[in-house]
Amino acid sequence: MTTKRAEILGEAARLIAADGERGTAYGSPAENFGRIAVGWSVILEKPISAEQVALCMAWLKIARLVHSSTEDGYVDGAAYIALAAELADE
């Protein structure tokens, strides 16, 4: 029997796999979040890293989940946290 936590983590892993949907649509996490970081750095007038982008996106998902709990929100939140951990090692 598969648990809800395993389903959430499995779906998150599938989405962010190197050859998964997100990579095909947006490029690698380093490239995609790097582009976002450049824009946020201009807007916020301070340097923002790709890791910080992933952490902020996870926080956005958490804030939304507080209002309305959706499985997609949990999947995306887990994916952003995993990507942040990977980017922290780069």
mmCIF file of N, CA, C and O in Angstrom, residues 32-44 46 48-50 53:
data_model
loop_
_atom_site.group_PDB
_atom_site.id
_atom_site.type_symbol
_atom_site.label_atom_id
_atom_site.label_comp_id
_atom_site.label_asym_id
_atom_site.label_seq_id
_atom_site.Cartn_x
_atom_site.Cartn_y
_atom_site.Cartn_z
ATOM 1 N N ASN A 32 16.759 28.016 -15.041
ATOM 2 C CA ASN A 32 15.457 28.639 -14.837
ATOM 3 C C ASN A 32 15.459 29.552 -13.617
ATOM 4 O O ASN A 32 15.075 30.720 -13.702
ATOM 5 N N PHE A 33 15.902 29.031 -12.479
ATOM 6 C CA PHE A 33 15.911 29.842 -11.264
ATOM 7 C C PHE A 33 16.974 30.934 -11.353
ATOM 8 O O PHE A 33 16.833 31.985 -10.734
ATOM 9 N N GLY A 34 18.020 30.699 -12.122
ATOM 10 C CA GLY A 34 19.016 31.738 -12.359
ATOM 11 C C GLY A 34 18.411 32.923 -13.088
ATOM 12 O O GLY A 34 18.671 34.083 -12.753
ATOM 13 N N ARG A 35 17.584 32.636 -14.107
ATOM 14 C CA ARG A 35 16.894 33.716 -14.833
ATOM 15 C C ARG A 35 15.954 34.481 -13.902
ATOM 16 O O ARG A 35 15.896 35.712 -13.924
ATOM 17 N N ILE A 36 15.216 33.743 -13.092
ATOM 18 C CA ILE A 36 14.302 34.384 -12.138
ATOM 19 C C ILE A 36 15.101 35.229 -11.151
ATOM 20 O O ILE A 36 14.714 36.362 -10.833
ATOM 21 N N ALA A 37 16.219 34.693 -10.667
ATOM 22 C CA ALA A 37 17.056 35.414 -9.697
ATOM 23 C C ALA A 37 17.550 36.743 -10.262
ATOM 24 O O ALA A 37 17.593 37.749 -9.547
ATOM 25 N N VAL A 38 17.906 36.763 -11.539
ATOM 26 C CA VAL A 38 18.355 38.012 -12.165
ATOM 27 C C VAL A 38 17.244 39.064 -12.094
ATOM 28 O O VAL A 38 17.473 40.214 -11.701
ATOM 29 N N GLY A 39 16.046 38.682 -12.450
ATOM 30 C CA GLY A 39 14.917 39.620 -12.414
ATOM 31 C C GLY A 39 14.588 40.076 -11.005
ATOM 32 O O GLY A 39 14.379 41.271 -10.757
ATOM 33 N N TRP A 40 14.546 39.131 -10.069
ATOM 34 C CA TRP A 40 14.243 39.498 -8.684
ATOM 35 C C TRP A 40 15.341 40.383 -8.108
ATOM 36 O O TRP A 40 15.068 41.265 -7.301
ATOM 37 N N SER A 41 16.579 40.154 -8.513
ATOM 38 C CA SER A 41 17.695 40.979 -8.034
ATOM 39 C C SER A 41 17.516 42.432 -8.465
ATOM 40 O O SER A 41 17.805 43.363 -7.706
ATOM 41 N N VAL A 42 17.041 42.631 -9.681
ATOM 42 C CA VAL A 42 16.788 43.992 -10.172
ATOM 43 C C VAL A 42 15.647 44.624 -9.375
ATOM 44 O O VAL A 42 15.751 45.749 -8.890
ATOM 45 N N ILE A 43 14.559 43.890 -9.234
ATOM 46 C CA ILE A 43 13.385 44.418 -8.539
ATOM 47 C C ILE A 43 13.704 44.719 -7.073
ATOM 48 O O ILE A 43 13.323 45.777 -6.546
ATOM 49 N N LEU A 44 14.401 43.822 -6.402
ATOM 50 C CA LEU A 44 14.680 43.969 -4.970
ATOM 51 C C LEU A 44 15.948 44.763 -4.679
ATOM 52 O O LEU A 44 16.239 45.060 -3.524
ATOM 53 N N LYS A 46 19.023 43.861 -4.741
ATOM 54 C CA LYS A 46 20.020 43.101 -3.992
ATOM 55 C C LYS A 46 20.182 41.745 -4.648
ATOM 56 O O LYS A 46 19.255 41.256 -5.303
ATOM 57 N N ILE A 48 20.079 37.981 -5.479
ATOM 58 C CA ILE A 48 19.239 36.835 -5.131
ATOM 59 C C ILE A 48 19.833 35.619 -5.826
ATOM 60 O O ILE A 48 20.177 35.683 -7.006
ATOM 61 N N SER A 49 19.946 34.526 -5.116
ATOM 62 C CA SER A 49 20.509 33.303 -5.698
ATOM 63 C C SER A 49 19.406 32.395 -6.232
ATOM 64 O O SER A 49 18.229 32.524 -5.861
ATOM 65 N N ALA A 50 19.799 31.463 -7.073
ATOM 66 C CA ALA A 50 18.857 30.463 -7.586
ATOM 67 C C ALA A 50 18.269 29.644 -6.435
ATOM 68 O O ALA A 50 17.077 29.329 -6.431
ATOM 69 N N VAL A 53 15.537 31.578 -4.814
ATOM 70 C CA VAL A 53 14.327 31.544 -5.643
ATOM 71 C C VAL A 53 13.529 30.284 -5.326
ATOM 72 O O VAL A 53 12.316 30.342 -5.105
#
